[in-house]
PDB file of C-alpha atoms and ligand atoms in Angstrom:
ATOM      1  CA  UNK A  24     -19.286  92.204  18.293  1.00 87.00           C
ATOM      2  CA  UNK A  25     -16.866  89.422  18.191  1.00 97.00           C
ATOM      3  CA  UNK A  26     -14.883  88.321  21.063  1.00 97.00           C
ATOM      4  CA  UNK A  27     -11.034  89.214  20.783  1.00 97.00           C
ATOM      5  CA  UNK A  28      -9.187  86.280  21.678  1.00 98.00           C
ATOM      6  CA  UNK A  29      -5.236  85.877  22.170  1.00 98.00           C
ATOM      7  CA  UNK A  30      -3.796  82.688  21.141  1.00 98.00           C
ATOM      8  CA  UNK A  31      -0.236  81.158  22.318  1.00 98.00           C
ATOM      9  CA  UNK A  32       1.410  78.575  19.805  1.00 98.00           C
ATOM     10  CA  UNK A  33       3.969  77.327  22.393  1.00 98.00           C
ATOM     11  CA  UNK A  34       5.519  75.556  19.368  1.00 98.00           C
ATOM     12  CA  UNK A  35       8.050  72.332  20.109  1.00 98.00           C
ATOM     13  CA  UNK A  36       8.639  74.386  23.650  1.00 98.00           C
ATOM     14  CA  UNK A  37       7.992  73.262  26.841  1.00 98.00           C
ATOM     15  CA  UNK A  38       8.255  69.732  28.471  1.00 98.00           C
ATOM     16  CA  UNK A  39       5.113  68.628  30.567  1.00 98.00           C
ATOM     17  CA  UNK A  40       6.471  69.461  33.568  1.00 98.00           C
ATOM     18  CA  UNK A  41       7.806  72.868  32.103  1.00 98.00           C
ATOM     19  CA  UNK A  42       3.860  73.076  30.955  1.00 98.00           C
ATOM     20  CA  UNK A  43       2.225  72.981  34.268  1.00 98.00           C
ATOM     21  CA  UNK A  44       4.833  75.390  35.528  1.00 98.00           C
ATOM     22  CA  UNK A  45       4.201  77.989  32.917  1.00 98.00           C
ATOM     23  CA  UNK A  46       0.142  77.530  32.772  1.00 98.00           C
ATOM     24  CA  UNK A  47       0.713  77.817  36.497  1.00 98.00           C
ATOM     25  CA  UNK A  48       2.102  81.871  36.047  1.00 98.00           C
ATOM     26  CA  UNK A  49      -0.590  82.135  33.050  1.00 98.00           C
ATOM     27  CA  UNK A  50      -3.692  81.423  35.843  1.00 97.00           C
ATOM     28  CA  UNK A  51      -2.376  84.725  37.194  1.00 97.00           C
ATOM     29  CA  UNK A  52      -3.514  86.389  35.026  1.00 96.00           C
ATOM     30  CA  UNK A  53      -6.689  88.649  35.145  1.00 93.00           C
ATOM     31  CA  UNK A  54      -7.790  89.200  31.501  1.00 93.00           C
ATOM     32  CA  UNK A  55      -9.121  93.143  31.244  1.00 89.00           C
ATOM     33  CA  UNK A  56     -12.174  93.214  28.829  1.00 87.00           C
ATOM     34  CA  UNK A  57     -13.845  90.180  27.353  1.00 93.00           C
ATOM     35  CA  UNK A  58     -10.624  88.798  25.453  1.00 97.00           C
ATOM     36  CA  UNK A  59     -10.735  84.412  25.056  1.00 98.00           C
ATOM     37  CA  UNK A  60      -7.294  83.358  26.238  1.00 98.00           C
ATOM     38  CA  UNK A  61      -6.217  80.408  24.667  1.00 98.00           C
ATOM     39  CA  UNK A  62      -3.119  78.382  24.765  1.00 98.00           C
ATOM     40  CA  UNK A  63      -1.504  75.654  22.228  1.00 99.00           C
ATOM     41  CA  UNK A  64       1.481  73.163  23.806  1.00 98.00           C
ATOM     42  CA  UNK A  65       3.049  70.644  22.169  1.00 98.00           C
ATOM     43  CA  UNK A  66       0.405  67.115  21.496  1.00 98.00           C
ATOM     44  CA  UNK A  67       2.728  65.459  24.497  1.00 98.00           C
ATOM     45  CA  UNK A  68       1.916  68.235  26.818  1.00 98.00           C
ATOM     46  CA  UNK A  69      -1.980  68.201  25.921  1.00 98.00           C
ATOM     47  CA  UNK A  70      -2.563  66.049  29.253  1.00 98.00           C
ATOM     48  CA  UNK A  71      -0.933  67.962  31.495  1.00 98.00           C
ATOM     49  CA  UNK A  72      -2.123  71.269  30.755  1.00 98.00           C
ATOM     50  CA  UNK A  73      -5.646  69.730  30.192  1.00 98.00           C
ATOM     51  CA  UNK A  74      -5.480  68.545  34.042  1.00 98.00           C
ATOM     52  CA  UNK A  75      -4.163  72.290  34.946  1.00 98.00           C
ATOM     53  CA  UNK A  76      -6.725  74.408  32.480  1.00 98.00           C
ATOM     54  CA  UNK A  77      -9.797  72.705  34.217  1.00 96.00           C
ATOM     55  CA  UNK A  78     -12.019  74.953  35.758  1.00 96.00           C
ATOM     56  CA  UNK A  79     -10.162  77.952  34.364  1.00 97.00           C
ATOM     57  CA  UNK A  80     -11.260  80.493  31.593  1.00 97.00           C
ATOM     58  CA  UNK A  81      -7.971  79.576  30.115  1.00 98.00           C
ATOM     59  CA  UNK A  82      -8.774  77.461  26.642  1.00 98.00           C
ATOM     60  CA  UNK A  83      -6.814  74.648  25.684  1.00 98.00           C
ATOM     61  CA  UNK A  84      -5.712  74.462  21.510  1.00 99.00           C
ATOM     62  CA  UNK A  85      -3.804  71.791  19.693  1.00 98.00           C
ATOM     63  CA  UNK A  86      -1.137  72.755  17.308  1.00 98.00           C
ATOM     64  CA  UNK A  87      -2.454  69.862  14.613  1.00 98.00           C
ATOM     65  CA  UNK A  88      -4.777  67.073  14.502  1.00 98.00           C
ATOM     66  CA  UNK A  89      -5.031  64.114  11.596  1.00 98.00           C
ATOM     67  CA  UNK A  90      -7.611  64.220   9.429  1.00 98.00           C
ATOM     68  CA  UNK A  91      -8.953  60.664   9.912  1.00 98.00           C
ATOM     69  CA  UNK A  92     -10.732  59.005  13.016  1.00 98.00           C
ATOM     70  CA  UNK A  93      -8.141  56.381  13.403  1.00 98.00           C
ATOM     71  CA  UNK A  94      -6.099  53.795  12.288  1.00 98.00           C
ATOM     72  CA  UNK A  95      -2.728  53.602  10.823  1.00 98.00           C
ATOM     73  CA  UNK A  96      -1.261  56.330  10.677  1.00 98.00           C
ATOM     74  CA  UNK A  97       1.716  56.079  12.873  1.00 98.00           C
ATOM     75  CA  UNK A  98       2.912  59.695  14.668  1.00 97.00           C
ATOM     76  CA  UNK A  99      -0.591  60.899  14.548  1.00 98.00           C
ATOM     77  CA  UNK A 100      -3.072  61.981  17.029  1.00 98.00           C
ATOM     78  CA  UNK A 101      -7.104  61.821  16.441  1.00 98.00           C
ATOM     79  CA  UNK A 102      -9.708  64.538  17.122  1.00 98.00           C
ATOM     80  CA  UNK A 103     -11.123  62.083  19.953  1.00 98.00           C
ATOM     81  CA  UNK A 104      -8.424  61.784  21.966  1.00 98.00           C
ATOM     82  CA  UNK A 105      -7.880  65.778  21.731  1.00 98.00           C
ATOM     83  CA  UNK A 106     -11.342  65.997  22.933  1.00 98.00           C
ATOM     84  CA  UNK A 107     -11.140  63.836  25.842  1.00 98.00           C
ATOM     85  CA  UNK A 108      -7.807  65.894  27.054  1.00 98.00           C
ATOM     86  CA  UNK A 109      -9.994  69.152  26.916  1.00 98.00           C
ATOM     87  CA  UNK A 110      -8.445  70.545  23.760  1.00 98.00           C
ATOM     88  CA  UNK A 111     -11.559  72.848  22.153  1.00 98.00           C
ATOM     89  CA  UNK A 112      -9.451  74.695  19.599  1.00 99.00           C
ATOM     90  CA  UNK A 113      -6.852  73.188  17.040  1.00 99.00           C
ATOM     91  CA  UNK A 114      -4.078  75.337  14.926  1.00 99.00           C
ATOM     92  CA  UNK A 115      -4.254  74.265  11.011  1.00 98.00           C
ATOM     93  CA  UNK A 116      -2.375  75.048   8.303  1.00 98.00           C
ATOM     94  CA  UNK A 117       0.315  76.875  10.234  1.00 98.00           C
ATOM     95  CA  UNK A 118       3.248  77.690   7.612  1.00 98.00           C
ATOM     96  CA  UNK A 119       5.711  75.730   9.547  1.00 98.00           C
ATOM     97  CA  UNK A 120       3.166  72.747   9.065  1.00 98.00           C
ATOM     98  CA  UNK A 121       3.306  73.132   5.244  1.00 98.00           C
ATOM     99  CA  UNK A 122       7.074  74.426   4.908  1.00 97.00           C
ATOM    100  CA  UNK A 123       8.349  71.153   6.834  1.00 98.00           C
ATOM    101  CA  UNK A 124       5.311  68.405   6.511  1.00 98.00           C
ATOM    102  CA  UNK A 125       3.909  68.610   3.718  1.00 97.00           C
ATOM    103  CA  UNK A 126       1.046  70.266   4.709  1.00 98.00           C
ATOM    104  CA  UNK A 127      -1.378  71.673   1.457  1.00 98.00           C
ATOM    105  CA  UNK A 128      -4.532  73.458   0.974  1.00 98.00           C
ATOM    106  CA  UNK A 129      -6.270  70.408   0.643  1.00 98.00           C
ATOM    107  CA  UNK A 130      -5.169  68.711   4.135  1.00 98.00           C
ATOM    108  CA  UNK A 131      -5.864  71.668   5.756  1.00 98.00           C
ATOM    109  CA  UNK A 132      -9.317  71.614   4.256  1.00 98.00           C
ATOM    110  CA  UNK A 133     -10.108  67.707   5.155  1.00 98.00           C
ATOM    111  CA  UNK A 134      -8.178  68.441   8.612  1.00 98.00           C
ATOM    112  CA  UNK A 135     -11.385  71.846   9.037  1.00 99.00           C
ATOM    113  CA  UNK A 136     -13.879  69.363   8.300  1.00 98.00           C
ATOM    114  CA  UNK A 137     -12.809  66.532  11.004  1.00 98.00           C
ATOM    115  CA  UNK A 138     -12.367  69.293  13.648  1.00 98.00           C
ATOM    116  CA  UNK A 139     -15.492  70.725  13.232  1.00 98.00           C
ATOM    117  CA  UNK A 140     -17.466  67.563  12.804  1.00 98.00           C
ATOM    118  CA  UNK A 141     -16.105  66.585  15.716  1.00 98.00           C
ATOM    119  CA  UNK A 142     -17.543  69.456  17.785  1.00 98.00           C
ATOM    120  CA  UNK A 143     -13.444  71.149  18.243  1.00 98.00           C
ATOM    121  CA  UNK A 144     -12.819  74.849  16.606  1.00 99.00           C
ATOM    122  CA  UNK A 145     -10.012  75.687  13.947  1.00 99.00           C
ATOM    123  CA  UNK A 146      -7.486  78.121  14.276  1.00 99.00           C
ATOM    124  CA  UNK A 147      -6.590  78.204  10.206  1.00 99.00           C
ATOM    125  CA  UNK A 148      -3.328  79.753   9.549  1.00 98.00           C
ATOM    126  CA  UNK A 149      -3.057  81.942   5.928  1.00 98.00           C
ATOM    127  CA  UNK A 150      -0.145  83.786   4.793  1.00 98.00           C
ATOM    128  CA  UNK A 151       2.176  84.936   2.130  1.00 98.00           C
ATOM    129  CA  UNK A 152       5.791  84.173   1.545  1.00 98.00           C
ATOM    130  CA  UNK A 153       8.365  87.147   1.010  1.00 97.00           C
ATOM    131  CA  UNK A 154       8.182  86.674  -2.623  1.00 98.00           C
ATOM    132  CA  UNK A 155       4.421  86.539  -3.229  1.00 98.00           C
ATOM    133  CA  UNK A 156       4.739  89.845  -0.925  1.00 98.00           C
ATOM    134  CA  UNK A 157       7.001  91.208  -3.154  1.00 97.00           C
ATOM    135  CA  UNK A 158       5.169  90.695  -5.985  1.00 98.00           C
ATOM    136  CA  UNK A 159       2.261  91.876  -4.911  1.00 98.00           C
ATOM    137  CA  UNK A 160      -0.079  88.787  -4.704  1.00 98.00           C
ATOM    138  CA  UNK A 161      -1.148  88.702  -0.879  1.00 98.00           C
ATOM    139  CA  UNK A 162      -4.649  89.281  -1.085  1.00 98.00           C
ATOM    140  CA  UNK A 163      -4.666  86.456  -3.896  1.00 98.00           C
ATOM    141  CA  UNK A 164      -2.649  84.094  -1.997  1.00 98.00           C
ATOM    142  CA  UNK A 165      -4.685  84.249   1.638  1.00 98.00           C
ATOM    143  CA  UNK A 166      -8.216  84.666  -0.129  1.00 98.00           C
ATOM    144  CA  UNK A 167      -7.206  81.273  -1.969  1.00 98.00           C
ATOM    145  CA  UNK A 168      -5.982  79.772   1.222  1.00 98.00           C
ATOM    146  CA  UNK A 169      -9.145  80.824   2.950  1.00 98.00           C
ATOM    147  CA  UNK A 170     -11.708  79.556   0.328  1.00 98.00           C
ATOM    148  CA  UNK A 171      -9.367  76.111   0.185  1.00 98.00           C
ATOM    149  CA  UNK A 172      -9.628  75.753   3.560  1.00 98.00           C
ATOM    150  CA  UNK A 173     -13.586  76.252   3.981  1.00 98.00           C
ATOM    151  CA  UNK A 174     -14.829  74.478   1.061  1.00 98.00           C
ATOM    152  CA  UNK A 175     -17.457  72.115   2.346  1.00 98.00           C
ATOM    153  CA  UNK A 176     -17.746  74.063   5.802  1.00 98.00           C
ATOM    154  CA  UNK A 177     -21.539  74.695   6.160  1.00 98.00           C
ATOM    155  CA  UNK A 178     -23.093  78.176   7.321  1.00 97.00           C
ATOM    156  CA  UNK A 179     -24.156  76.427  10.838  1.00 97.00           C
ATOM    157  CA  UNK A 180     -20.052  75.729  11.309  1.00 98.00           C
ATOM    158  CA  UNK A 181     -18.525  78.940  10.081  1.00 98.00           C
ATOM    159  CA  UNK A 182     -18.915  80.578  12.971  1.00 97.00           C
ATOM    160  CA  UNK A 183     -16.644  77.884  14.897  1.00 98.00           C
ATOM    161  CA  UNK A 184     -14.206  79.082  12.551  1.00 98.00           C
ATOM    162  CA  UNK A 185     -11.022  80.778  13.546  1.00 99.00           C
ATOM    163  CA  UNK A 186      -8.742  82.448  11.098  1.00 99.00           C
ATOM    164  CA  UNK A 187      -5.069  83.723  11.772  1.00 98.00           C
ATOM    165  CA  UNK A 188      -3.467  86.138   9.249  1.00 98.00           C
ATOM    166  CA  UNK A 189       0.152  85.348   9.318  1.00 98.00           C
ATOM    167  CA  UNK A 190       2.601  86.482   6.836  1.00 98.00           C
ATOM    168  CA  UNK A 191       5.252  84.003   6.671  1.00 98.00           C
ATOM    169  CA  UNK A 192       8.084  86.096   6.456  1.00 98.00           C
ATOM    170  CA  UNK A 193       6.510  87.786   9.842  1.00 97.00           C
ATOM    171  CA  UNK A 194       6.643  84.565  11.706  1.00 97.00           C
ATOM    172  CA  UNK A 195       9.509  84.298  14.423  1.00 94.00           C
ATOM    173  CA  UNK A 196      11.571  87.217  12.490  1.00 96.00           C
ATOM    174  CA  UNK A 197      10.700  89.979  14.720  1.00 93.00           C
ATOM    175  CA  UNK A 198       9.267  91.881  11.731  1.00 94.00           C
ATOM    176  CA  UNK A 199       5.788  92.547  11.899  1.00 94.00           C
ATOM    177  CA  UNK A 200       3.269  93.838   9.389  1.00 95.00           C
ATOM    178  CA  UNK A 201       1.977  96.960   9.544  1.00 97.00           C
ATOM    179  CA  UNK A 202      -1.207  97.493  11.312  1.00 98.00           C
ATOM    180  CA  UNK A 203      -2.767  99.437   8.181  1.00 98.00           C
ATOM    181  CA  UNK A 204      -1.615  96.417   6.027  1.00 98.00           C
ATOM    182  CA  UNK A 205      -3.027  93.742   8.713  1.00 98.00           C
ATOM    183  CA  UNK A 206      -5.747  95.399   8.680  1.00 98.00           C
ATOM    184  CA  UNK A 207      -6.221  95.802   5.190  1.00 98.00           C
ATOM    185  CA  UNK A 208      -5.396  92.005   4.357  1.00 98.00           C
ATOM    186  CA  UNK A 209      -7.383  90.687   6.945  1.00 98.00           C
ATOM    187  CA  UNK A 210     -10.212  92.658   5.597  1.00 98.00           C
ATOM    188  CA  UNK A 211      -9.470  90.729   2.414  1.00 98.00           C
ATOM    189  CA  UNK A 212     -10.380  87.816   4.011  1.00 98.00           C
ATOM    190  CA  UNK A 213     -13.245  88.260   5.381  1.00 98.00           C
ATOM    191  CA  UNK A 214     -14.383  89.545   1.928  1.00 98.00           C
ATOM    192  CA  UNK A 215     -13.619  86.176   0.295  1.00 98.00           C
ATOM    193  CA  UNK A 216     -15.867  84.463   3.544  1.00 98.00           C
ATOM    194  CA  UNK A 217     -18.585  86.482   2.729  1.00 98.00           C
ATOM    195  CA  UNK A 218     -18.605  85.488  -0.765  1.00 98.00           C
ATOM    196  CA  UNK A 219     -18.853  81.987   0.671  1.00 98.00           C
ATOM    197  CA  UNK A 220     -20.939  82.286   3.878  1.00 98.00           C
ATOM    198  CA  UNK A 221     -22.479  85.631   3.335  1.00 98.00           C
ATOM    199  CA  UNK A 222     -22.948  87.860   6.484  1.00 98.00           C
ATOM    200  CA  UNK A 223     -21.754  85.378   8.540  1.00 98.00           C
ATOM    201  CA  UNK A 224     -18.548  86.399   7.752  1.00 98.00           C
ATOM    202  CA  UNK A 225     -19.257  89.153  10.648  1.00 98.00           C
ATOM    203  CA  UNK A 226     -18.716  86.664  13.454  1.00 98.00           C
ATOM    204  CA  UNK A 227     -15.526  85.125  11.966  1.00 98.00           C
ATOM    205  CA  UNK A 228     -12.798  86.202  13.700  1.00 98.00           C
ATOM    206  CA  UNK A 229     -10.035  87.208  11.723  1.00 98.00           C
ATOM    207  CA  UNK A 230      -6.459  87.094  14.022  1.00 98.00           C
ATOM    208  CA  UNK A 231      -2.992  88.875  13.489  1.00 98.00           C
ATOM    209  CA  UNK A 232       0.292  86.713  13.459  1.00 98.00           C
ATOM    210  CA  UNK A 233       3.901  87.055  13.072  1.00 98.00           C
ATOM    211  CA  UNK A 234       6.130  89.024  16.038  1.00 96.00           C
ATOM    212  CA  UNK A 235       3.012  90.418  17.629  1.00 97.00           C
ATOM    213  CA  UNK A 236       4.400  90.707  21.266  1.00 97.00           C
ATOM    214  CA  UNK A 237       3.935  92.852  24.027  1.00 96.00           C
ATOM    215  CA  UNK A 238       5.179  95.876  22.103  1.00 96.00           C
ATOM    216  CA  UNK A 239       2.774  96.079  19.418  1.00 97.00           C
ATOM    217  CA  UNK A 240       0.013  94.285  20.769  1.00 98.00           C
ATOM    218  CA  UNK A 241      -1.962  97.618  21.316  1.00 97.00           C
ATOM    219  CA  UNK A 242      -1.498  99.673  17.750  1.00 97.00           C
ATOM    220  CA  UNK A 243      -2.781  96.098  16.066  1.00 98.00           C
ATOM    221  CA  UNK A 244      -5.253  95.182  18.152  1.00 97.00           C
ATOM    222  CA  UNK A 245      -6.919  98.868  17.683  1.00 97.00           C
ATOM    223  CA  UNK A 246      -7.428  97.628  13.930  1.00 97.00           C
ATOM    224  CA  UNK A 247     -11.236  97.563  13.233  1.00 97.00           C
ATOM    225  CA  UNK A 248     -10.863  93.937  11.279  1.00 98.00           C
ATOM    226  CA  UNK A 249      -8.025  92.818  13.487  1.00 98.00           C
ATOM    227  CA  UNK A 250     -10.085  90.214  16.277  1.00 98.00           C
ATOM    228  CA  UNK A 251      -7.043  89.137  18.126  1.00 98.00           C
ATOM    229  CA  UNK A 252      -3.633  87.272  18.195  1.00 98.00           C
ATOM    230  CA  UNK A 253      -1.672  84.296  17.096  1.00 98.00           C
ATOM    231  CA  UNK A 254       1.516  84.691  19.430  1.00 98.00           C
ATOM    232  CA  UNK A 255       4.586  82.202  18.766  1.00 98.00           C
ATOM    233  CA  UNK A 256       7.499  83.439  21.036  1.00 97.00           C
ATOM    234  CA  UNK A 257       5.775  86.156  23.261  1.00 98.00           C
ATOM    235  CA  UNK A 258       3.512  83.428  24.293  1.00 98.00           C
ATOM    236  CA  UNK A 259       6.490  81.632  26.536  1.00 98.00           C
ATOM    237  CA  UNK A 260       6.946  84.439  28.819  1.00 98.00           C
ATOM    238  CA  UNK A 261       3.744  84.488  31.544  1.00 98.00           C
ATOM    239  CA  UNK A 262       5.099  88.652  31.490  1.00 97.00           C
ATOM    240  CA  UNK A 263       5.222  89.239  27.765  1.00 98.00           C
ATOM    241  CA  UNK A 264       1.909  87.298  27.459  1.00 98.00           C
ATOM    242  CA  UNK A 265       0.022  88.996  30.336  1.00 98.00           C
ATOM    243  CA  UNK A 266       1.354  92.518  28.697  1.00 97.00           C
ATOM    244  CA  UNK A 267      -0.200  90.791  25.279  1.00 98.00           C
ATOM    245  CA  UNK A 268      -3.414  89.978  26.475  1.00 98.00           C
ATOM    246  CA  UNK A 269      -4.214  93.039  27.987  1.00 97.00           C
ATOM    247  CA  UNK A 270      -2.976  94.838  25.233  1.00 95.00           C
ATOM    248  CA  UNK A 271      -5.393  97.652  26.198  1.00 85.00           C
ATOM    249  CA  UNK A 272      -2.740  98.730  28.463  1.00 69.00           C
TER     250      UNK A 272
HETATM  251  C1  PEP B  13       3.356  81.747  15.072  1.00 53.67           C
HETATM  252  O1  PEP B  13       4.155  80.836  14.983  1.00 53.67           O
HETATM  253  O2  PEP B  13       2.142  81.516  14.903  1.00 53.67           O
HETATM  254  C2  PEP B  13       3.853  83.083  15.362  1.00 53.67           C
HETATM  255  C3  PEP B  13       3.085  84.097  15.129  1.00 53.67           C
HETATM  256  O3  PEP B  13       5.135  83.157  15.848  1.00 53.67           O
HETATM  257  P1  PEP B  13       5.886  84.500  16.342  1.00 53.67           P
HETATM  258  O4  PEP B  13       4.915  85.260  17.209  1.00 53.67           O
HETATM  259  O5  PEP B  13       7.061  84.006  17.111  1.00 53.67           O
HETATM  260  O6  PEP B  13       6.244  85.275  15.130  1.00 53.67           O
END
């Protein structure tokens, strides 16, 4: 069985101080089921909602991390320094990541194999534009994302390995996919990690994003394939998210 887990990418949202105040409605909440809550602020607010998560079931996520150890690379934060602020999860490859910086298959790749070397857990973000929907090339667009991504990841990592099915034109639009086509993409996926890892590809869990919110939380969720959530907006409401997280109603 693998653990459903809802994710919030708070974006370029929330000051520190606006941080603690929100993580401080989020440690309300009282998860139903075994769901992994896990929340993403900005790299600035890292420290302060590292100080607040501690001792909570609440997981801390990064929304990016460079892919060397240090150095010169002005702007950039390391997977150490994430470590010591209590960040376990990171968010790569996100589509805003590679629409406005340049992100590519192959940083997201060497950016998988830092986090995971350095003990921290990837959150990889696939997904297909409009166009490539409309043309009828998802399942060949996210299966080549997904083997990109995890070339060089060995079988004793993979299942530290997060993915998030997000169809770009999903993301902040308010239009979601359907929960048969989730479904059936995300099942696409975790056919092209089994070619890679085998049946390993069992304990990968495969997450939904783009306009999931407290409204169709449940009807996804029930998905077989579907393991949890990537939420963007509906994660900056403490009501929306609680309503999210126990989507079971
Ligand atoms: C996201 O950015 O990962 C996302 C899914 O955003 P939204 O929920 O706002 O569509």
């Amino acid at each position: 069985m693998r653990r459903p887990m809802i994710a919030g990418n708070w974006k370029m949202n929330k000051t520190p101080a606006e941080t603690v105040a929100l993580i401080q409605e989020l440690k309300k909440i009282q998860p139903k089921g075994n769901v992994e809550v896990v929340v993403c602020p900005m790299t600035v607010s890292l420290f302060a909602a590292g100080a607040q998560l501690k001792g909570t079931e609440i997981k801390l996520g990064a929304q990016n991390v460079h892919f060397e150890d240090k150095g010169a690379f002005t702007g950039e934060a390391n997977c150490a320094s994430l470590k010591e602020l209590g960040v376990e999860y990171v968010i790569l490859g996100h589509s805003e990541r590679r629409q406005y910086f340049g992100e590519t298959d192959e940083t997201v790749n060497k950016k998988v194999l830092k986090v995971l070397a350095n003990g921290l857990k990837p959150i990889i973000c696939v997904g297909e534009s409009l166009e490539q929907k409309q043309t009828g090339i998802t399942n060949e667009v996210v299966c080549l994302q997904t083997k990109a991504a995890l070339c060089g990841v060995s079988n004793a990592q993979i299942t530290d390995v997060v993915i998030a099915y997000e169809p770009v034109w999903a993301i902040g639009t308010g239009m979601t996919a359907t929960a048969s086509d989730a479904n059936r993409t995300i099942a696409a996926i975790r056919r092209a990690v089994r070619e890679m890892f085998g049946d390993a590809a069992e304990q990968v869990r495969i997450l939904y994003g783009g306009s999931m919110n407290d409204k169709n939380a449940n009807e996804l969720m029930s998905q077989p394939e579907i393991d949890g959530g990537l939420i963007g907006g509906a994660s900056l409401v403490a009501e929306k998210f609680e309503k999210v997280v126990n989507y079971h109603g």
